[in-house]
Coordinates of C-alpha atoms and ligand atoms in Angstrom, one line a residue:
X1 CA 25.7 1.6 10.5
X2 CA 29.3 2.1 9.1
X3 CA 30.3 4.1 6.2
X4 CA 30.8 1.1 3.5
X5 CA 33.8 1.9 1.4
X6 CA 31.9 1.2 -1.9
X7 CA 29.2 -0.3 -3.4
X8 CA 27.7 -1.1 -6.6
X9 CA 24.5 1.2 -6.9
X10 CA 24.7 4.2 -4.4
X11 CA 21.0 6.0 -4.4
X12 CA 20.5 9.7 -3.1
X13 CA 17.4 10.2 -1.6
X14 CA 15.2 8.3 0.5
X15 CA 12.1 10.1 -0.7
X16 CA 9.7 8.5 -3.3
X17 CA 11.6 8.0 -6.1
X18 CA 14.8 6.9 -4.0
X19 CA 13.1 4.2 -2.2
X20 CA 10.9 2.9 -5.1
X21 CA 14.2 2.5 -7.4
X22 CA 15.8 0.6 -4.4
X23 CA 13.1 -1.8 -4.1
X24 CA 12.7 -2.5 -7.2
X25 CA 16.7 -2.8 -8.6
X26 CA 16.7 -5.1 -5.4
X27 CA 14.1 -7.3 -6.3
X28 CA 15.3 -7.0 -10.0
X29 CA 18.5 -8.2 -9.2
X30 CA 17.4 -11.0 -7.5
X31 CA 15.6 -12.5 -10.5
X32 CA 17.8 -12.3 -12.5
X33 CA 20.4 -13.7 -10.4
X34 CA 22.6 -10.7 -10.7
X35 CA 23.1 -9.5 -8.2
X36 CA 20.8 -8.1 -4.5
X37 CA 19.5 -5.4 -2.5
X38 CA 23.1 -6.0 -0.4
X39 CA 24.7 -4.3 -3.6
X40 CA 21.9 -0.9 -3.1
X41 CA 23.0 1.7 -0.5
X42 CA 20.1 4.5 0.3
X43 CA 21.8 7.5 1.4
X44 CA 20.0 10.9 2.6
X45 CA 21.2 14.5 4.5
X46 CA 18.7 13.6 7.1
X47 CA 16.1 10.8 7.4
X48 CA 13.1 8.9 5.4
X49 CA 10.9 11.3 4.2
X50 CA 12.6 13.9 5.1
X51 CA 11.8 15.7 1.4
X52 CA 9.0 16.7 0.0
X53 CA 7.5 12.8 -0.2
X54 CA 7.0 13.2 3.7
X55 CA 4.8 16.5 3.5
X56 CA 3.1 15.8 0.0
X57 CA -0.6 15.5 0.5
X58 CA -0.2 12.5 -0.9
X59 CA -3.1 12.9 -3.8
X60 CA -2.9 10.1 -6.5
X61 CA -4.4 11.0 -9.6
X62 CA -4.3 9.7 -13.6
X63 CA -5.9 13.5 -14.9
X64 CA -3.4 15.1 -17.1
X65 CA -3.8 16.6 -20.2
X66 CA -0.4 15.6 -21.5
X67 CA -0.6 12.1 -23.2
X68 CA 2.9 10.6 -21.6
X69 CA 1.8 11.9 -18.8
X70 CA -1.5 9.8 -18.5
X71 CA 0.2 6.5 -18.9
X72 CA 3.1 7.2 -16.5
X73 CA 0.2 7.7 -13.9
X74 CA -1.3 5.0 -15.0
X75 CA 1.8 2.5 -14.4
X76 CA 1.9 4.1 -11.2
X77 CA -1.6 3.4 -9.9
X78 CA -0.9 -0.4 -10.5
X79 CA 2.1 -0.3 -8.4
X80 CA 0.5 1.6 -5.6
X81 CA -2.7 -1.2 -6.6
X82 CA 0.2 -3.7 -6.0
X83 CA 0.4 -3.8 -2.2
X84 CA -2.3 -0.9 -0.7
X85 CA -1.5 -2.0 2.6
X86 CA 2.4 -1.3 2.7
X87 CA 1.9 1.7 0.9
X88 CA -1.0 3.2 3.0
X89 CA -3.2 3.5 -0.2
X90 CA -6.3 4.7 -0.3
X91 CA -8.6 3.7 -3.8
X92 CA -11.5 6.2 -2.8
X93 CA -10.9 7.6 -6.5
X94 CA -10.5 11.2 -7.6
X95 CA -12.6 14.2 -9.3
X96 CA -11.8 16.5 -12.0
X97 CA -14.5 19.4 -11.4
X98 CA -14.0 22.2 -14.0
X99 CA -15.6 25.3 -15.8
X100 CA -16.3 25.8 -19.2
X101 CA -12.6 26.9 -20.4
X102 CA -11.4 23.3 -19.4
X103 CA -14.1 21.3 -21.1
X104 CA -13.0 20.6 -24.4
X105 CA -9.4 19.5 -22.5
X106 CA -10.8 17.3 -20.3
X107 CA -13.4 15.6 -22.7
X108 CA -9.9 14.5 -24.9
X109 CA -8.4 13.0 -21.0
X110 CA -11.6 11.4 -20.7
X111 CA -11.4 9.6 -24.3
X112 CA -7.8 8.8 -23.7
X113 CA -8.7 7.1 -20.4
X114 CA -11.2 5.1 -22.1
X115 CA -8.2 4.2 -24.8
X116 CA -6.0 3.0 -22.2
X117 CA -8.6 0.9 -20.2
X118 CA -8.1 3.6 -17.2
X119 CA -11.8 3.5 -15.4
X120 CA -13.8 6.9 -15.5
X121 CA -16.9 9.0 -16.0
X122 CA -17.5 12.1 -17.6
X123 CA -20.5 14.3 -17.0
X124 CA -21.0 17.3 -18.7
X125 CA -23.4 20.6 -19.1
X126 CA -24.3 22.9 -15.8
X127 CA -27.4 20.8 -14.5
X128 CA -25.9 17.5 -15.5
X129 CA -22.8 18.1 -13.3
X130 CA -25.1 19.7 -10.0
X131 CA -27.5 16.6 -10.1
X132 CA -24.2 14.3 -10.6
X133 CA -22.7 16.4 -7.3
X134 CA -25.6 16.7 -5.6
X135 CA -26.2 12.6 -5.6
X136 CA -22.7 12.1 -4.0
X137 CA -22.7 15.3 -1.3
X138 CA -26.0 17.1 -0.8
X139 CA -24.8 19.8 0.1
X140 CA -22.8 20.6 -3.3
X141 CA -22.9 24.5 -4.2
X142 CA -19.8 24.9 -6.8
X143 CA -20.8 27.3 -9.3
X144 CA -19.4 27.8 -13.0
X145 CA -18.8 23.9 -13.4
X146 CA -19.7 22.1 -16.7
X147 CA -17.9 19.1 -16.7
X148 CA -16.7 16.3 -14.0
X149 CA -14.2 13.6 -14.2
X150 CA -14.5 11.2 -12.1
X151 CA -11.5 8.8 -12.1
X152 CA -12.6 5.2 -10.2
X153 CA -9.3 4.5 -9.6
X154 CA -6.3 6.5 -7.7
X155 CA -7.2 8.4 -4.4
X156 CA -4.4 9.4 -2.0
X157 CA -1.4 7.9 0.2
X158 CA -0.7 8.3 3.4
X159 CA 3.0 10.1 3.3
X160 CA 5.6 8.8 5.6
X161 CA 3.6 5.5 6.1
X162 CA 3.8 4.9 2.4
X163 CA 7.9 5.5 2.4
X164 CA 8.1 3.2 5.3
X165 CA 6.3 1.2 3.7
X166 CA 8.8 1.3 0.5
X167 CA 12.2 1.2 3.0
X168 CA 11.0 -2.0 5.1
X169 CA 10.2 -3.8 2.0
X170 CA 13.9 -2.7 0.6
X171 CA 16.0 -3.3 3.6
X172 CA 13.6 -7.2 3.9
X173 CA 15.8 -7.2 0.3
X174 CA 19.3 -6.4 1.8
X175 CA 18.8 -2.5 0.8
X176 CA 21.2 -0.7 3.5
X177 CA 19.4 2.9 4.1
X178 CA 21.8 5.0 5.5
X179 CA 20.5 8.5 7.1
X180 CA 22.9 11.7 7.9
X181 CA 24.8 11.3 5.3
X182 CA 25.0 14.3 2.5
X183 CA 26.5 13.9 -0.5
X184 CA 28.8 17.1 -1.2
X185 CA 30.7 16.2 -4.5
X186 CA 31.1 13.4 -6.4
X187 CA 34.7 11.9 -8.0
X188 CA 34.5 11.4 -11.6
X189 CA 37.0 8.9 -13.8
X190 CA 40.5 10.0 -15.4
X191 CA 39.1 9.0 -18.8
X192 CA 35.9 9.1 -18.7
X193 CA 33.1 11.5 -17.2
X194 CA 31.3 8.7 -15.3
X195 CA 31.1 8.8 -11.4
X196 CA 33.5 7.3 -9.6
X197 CA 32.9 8.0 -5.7
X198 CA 30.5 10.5 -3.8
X199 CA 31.9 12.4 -1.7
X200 CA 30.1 12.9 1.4
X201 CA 30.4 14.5 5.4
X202 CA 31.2 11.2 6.7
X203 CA 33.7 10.0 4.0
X204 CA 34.2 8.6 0.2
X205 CA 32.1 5.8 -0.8
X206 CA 33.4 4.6 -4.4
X207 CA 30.5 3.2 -6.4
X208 CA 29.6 1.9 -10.3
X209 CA 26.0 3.8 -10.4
X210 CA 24.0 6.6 -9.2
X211 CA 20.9 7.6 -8.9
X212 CA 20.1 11.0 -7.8
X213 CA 16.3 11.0 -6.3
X214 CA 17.2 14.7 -4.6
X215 CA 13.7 16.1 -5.0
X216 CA 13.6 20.2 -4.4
X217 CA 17.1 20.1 -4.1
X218 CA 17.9 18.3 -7.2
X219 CA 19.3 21.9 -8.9
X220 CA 22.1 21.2 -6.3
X221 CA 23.0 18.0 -7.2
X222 CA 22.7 18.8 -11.2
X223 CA 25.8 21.6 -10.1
X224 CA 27.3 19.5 -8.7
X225 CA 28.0 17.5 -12.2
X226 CA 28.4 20.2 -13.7
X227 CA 25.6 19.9 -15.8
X228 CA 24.2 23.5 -17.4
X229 CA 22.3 25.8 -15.9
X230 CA 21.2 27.2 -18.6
X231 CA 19.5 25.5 -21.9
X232 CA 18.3 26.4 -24.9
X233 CA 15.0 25.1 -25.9
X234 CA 13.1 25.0 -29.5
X235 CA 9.6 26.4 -29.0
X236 CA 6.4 24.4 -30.9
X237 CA 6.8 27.1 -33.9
X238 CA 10.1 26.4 -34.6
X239 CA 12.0 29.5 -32.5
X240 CA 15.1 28.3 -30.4
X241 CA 15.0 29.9 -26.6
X242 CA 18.6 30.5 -25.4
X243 CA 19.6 31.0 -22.3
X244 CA 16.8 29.8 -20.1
X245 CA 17.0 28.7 -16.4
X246 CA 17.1 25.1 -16.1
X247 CA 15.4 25.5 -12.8
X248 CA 12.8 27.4 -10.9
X249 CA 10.6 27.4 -7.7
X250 CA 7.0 27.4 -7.0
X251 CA 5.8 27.0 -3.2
X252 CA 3.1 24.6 -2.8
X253 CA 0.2 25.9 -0.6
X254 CA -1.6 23.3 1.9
X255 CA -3.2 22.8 5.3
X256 CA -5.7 21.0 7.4
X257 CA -8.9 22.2 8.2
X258 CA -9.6 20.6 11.9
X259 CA -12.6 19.0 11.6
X260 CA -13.3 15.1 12.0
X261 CA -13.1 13.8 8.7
X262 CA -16.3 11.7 9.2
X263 CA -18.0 14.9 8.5
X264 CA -17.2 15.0 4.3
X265 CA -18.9 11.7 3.6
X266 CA -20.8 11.0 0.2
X267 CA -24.6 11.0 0.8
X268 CA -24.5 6.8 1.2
X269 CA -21.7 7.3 4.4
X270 CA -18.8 6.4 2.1
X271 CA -15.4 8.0 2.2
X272 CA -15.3 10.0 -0.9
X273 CA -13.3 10.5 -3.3
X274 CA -10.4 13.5 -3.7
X275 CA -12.2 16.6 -5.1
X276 CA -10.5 18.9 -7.1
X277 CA -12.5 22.1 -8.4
X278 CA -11.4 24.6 -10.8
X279 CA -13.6 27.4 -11.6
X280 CA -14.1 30.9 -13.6
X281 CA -16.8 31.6 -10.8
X282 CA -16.1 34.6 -8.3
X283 CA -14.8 33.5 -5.0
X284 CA -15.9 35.7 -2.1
X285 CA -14.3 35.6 1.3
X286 CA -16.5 33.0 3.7
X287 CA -15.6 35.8 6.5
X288 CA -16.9 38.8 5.3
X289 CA -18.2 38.5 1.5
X290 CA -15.8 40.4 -0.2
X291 CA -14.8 39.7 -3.5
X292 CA -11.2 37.6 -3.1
X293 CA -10.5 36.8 -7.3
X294 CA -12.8 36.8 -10.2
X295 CA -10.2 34.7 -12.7
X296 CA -9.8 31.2 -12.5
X297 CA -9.2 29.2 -9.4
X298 CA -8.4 25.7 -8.1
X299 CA -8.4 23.8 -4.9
X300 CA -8.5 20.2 -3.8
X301 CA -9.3 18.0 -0.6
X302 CA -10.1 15.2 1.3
X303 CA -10.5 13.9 4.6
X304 CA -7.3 12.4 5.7
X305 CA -7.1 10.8 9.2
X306 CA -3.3 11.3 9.3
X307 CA -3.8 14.4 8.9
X308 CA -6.7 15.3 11.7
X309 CA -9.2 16.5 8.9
X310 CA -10.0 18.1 6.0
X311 CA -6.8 18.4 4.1
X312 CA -5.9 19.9 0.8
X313 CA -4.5 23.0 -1.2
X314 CA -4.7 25.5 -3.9
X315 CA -2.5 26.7 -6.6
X316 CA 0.9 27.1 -5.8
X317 CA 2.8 30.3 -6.4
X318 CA 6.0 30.9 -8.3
X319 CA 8.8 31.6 -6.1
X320 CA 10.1 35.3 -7.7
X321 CA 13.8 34.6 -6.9
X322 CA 16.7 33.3 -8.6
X323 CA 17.0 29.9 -8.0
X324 CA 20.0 29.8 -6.8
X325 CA 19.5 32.0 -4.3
X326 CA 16.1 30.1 -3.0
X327 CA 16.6 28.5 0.6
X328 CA 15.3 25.3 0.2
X329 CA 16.7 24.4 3.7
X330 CA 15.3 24.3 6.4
X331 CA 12.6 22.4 4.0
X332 CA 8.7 22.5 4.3
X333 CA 7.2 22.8 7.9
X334 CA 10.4 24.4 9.2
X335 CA 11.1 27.0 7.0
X336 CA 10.9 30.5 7.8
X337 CA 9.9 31.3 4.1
X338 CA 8.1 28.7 2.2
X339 CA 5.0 28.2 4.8
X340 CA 1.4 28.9 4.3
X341 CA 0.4 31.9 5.3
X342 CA -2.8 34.1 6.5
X343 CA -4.3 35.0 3.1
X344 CA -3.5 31.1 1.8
X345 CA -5.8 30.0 4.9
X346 CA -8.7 32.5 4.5
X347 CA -8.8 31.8 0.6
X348 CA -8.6 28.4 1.0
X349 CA -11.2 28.4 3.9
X350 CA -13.4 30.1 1.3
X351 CA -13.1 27.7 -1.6
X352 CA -14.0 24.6 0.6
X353 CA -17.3 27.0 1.6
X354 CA -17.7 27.7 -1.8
X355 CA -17.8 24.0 -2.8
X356 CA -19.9 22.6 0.0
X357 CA -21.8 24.7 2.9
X358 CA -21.0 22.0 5.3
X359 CA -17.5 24.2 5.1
X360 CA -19.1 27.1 5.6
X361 CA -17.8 29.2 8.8
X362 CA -15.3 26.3 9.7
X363 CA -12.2 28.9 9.4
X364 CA -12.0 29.4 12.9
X365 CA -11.3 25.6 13.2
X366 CA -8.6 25.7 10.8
X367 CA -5.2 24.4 11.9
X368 CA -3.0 27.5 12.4
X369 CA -0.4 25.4 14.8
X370 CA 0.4 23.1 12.2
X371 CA 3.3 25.2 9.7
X372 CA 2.3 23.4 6.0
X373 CA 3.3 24.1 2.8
X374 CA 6.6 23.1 0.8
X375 CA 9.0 24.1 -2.3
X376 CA 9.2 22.3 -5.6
X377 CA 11.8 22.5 -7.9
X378 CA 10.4 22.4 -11.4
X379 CA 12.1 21.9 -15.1
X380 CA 11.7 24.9 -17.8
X381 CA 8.2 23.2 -19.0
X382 CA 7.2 21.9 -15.4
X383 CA 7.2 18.5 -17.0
X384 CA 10.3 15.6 -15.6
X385 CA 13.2 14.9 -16.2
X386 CA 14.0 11.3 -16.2
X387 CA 17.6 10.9 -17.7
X388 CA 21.3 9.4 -17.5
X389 CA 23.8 11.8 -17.2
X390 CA 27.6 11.4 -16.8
X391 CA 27.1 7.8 -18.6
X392 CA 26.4 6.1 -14.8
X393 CA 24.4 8.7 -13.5
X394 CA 20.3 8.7 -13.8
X395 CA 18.8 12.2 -12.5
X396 CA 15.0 11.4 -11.2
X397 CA 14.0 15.4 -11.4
X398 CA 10.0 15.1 -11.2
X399 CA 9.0 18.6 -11.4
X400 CA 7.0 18.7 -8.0
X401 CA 4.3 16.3 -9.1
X402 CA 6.2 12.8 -8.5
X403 CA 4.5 11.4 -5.4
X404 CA 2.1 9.4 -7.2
X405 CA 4.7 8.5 -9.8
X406 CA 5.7 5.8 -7.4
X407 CA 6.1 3.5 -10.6
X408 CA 9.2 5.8 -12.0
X409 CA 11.7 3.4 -9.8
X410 CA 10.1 0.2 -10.8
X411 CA 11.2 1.8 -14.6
X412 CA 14.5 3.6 -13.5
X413 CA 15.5 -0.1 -12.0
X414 CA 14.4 -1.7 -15.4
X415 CA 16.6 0.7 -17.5
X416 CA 19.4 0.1 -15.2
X417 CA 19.1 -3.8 -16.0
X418 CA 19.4 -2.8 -19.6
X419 CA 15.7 -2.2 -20.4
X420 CA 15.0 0.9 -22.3
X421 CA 11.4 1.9 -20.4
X422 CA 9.2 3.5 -23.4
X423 CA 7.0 5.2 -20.6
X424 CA 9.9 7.4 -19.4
X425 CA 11.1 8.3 -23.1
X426 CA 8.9 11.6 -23.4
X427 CA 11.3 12.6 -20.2
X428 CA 14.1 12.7 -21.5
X429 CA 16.4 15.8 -20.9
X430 CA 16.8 16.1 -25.1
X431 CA 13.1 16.9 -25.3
X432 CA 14.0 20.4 -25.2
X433 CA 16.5 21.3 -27.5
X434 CA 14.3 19.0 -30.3
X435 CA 11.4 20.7 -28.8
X436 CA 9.2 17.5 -28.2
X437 CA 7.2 19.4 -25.0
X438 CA 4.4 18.2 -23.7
X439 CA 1.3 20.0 -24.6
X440 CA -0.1 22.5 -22.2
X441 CA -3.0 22.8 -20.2
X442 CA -5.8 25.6 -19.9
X443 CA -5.6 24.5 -15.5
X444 CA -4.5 27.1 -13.4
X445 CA -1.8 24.2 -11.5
X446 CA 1.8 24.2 -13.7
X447 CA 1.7 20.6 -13.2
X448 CA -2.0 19.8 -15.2
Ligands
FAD501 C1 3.4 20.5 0.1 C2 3.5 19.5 -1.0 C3 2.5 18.7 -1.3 C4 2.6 17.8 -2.4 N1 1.5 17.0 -2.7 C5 1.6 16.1 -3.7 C6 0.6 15.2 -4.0 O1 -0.5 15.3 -3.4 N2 0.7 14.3 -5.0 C7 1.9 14.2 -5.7 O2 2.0 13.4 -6.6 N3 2.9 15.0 -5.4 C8 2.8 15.9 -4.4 N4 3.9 16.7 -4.1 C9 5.2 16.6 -4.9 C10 5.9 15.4 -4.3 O3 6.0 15.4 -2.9 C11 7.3 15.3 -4.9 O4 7.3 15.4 -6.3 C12 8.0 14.0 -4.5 O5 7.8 13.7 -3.2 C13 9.5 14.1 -4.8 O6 10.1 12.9 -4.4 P1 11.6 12.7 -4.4 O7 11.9 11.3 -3.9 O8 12.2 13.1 -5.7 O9 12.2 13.8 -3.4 P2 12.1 14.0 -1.8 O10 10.9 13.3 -1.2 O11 12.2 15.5 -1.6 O12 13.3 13.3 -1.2 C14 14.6 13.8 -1.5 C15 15.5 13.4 -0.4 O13 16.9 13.7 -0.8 C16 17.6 14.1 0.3 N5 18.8 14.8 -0.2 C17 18.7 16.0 -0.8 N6 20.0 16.4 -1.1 C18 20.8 15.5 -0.6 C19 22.2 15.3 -0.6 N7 23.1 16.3 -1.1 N8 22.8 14.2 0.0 C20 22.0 13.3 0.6 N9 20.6 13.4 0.6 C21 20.1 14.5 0.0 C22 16.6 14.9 1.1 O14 17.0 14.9 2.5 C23 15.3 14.1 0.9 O15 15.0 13.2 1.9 C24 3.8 17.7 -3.1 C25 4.9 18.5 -2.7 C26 4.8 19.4 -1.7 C27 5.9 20.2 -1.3

């Protein structure tokens, strides 16, 4: 496909958020009669999926303790609801299994689910939450747990199938998707500071919008409007913050135990739902019974075909590095850097044995060939950013937890038509010099 010269709404990214906001400005455009998917051009450095969206485990969840958070999940579920085929969907429904120190938290996302309609159950106390386990997987052994969550709805995606799934339904709109193409600069107006061109290795392509959907490497777009690297942000007492990093890493850890996922069905030979554990109770090695952490820990999982097995993660790990100086390329599987290592597999091993002896001595089956793992590139509070910049310029910066957020371009598309979205208002970028941030959570994941 040629370079076009310009277009109306040039979209960098073909991750997640890219493709969504494509799709839906296209389909926008058409009812309203202004306009068509022919005016959208998708451009990425290399291919679909080639960002995080194409390694994310693809986990789709509503459980957050932050309010705004809740309903954008919420919003998202229906659109992933909206066409499970296309988007490789699976509704096999999640689990929040905690300890003590999260109770009280969760019991407020429980009542706030039940506020907005969002289908769950809550079960709470020590024996409660075993005999609740045990009737889905027999073979449940978690210890420290004294509530569960279990979200009916959500589940998990299947990754690049899901973005296909996105692109072919944008380019059946006219959306041209254009791969190889990296954006380098961008050409802003004499009077103004709007966007006038990107610049790019293949040439200038003049356009009247952008939208920047650059996941992990959105800190190099943000330079590259000059936007600050730096903010000042007013704490919950009161205190203004100067001087802190608009950006930071944290490398997500993942990987595939190599097992036939038949083998983690509930008790009645359903496929179960995504189980995500965090506990207070000691974790000892599955290998040789030493003691591997004694403070709070996390890990979730599911079977995933796509995958070949048991697939899933643990807390990620803050990447101690200037940000500017962190080598997000080569990105996920490839890097040299930012892959899972040794001690990620053996802990990880040992919290699926920990959760459920059918796990138990299944590390030697564990995936080794398969490099997994990937960077995120997450705001001061870990929370998004969803903002216009540079008056024609919205920034889609999700903080690492945006692959379920499949609904944020159905509502970046509807501000672009002029429709203020009251769902993405507790993103915006001013949040932090007002200091409206999103309450905290006791979980030991930045993004709970
Ligand atoms: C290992 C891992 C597991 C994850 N698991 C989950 C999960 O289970 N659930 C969940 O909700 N989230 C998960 N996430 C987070 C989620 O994947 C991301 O938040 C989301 O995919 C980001 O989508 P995006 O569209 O913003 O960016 P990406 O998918 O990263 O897409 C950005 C695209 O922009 C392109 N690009 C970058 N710079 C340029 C440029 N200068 N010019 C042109 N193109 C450019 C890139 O090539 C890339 O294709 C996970 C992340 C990782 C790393």
């Amino acid at each position: 496909m040629t370079l076009p010269r310009s277009v109306k709404y040039a979209i960098i990214g073909a991750g997640v958020h890219g493709l969504s906001t494509a799709l839906h400005l296209a389909q926008m455009l058409k009812k309203t009669g202004r306009g068509s998917g022919e005016d959208i051009l998708v451009v990425d450095k290399g291919s679909i999926g080639s960002g995080a969206s194409g390694i994310a485990c693809g986990v789709v969840r509503n459980n957050y303790y932050q309010p705004a958070m809740r309903a954008l999940m919420a919003h998202s579920v229906e659109v992933w609801e909206s066409d499970p085929k296309a988007y490789s969907y699976h509704s096999v429904g999640y689990m929040q299994i905690s300890p003590e120190v999260m109770h009280e938290q969760v019991a407020t996302i429980y009542e706030q689910q039940q506020a907005i309609g969002y289908e769950s159950v809550f079960i709470e106390g020590a024996a409660d939450c075993q005999k609740y386990m045990t009737g889905l997987f027999d073979d449940w052994q978690a210890k420290g747990i004294t509530s569960v969550l279990h979200e009916k709805r959500g589940g998990y995606a299947n990754n690049t199938a899901s973005l296909y799934g996105l692109a072919n339904k944008a380019e059946a709109e006219g959306v041209r998707i254009l791969p190889g193409v990296e954006v380098l600069g961008f050409e802003y107006g004499s009077n103004s500071g709007a966007v006038t061109a990107l610049e790019t290795n293949r040439g200038r392509i003049g356009c009247e919008y952008v939208v920047v959907g650059a996941g992990p490497w959105v800190i190099k777009l943000w330079d590259m409007l000059e936007l600050p690297k730096a903010i000042s942000i007013k704490g919950r007492d009161g205190t203004v913050h100067d001087n802190v990093p608009m950006w930071k890493f944290w490398c997500l850890e993942e990987g595939t135990l190599g097992v036939d996922p038949e083998m983690h069905k509930t008790n009645d030979g359903r496929m179960p739902p995504v189980i995500h554990v965090d506990t207070d109770a000691p974790l000892y090695s599955d290998v040789d019974g030493s003691l591997i952490t004694d403070k709070l820990w996390g890990l979730y999982y599911k079977p995933d075909f796509n995958f070949g097995g048991i697939q899933g993660g643990a807390s990620p790990y803050k990447v101690d590095q200037n940000a500017d100086e962190v080598a997000i390329d080569p990105y996920g599987p490839d890097s040299p850097d930012f892959i899972v290592g040794d001690d990620f597999i053996h802990t990880w091993c040992s919290m699926l044995a920990h959760c459920q002896k059918r796990f138990e001595g299944k590390i030697s089956v564990y995936k080794h060939k398969e490099k997994s793992g990937g960077l995120g590139c997450f705001t001061p509070d870990n929370f998004p950013v969803f903002d216009t910049f540079r008056e024609n310029v919205f920034v889609i910066a999700d903080s690492n937890h945006g692959y379920k957020m499949i609904g944020v371009g159905k509502l970046v598309a509807q501000e672009i038509m002029g429709e203020k979205s009251g769902l993405l208002e507790p993103f915006r970028f001013g949040r932090f010099a007002k200091g409206e941030l999103h309450p905290t959570s006791n979980s030991p994941f930045p993004w709970s």
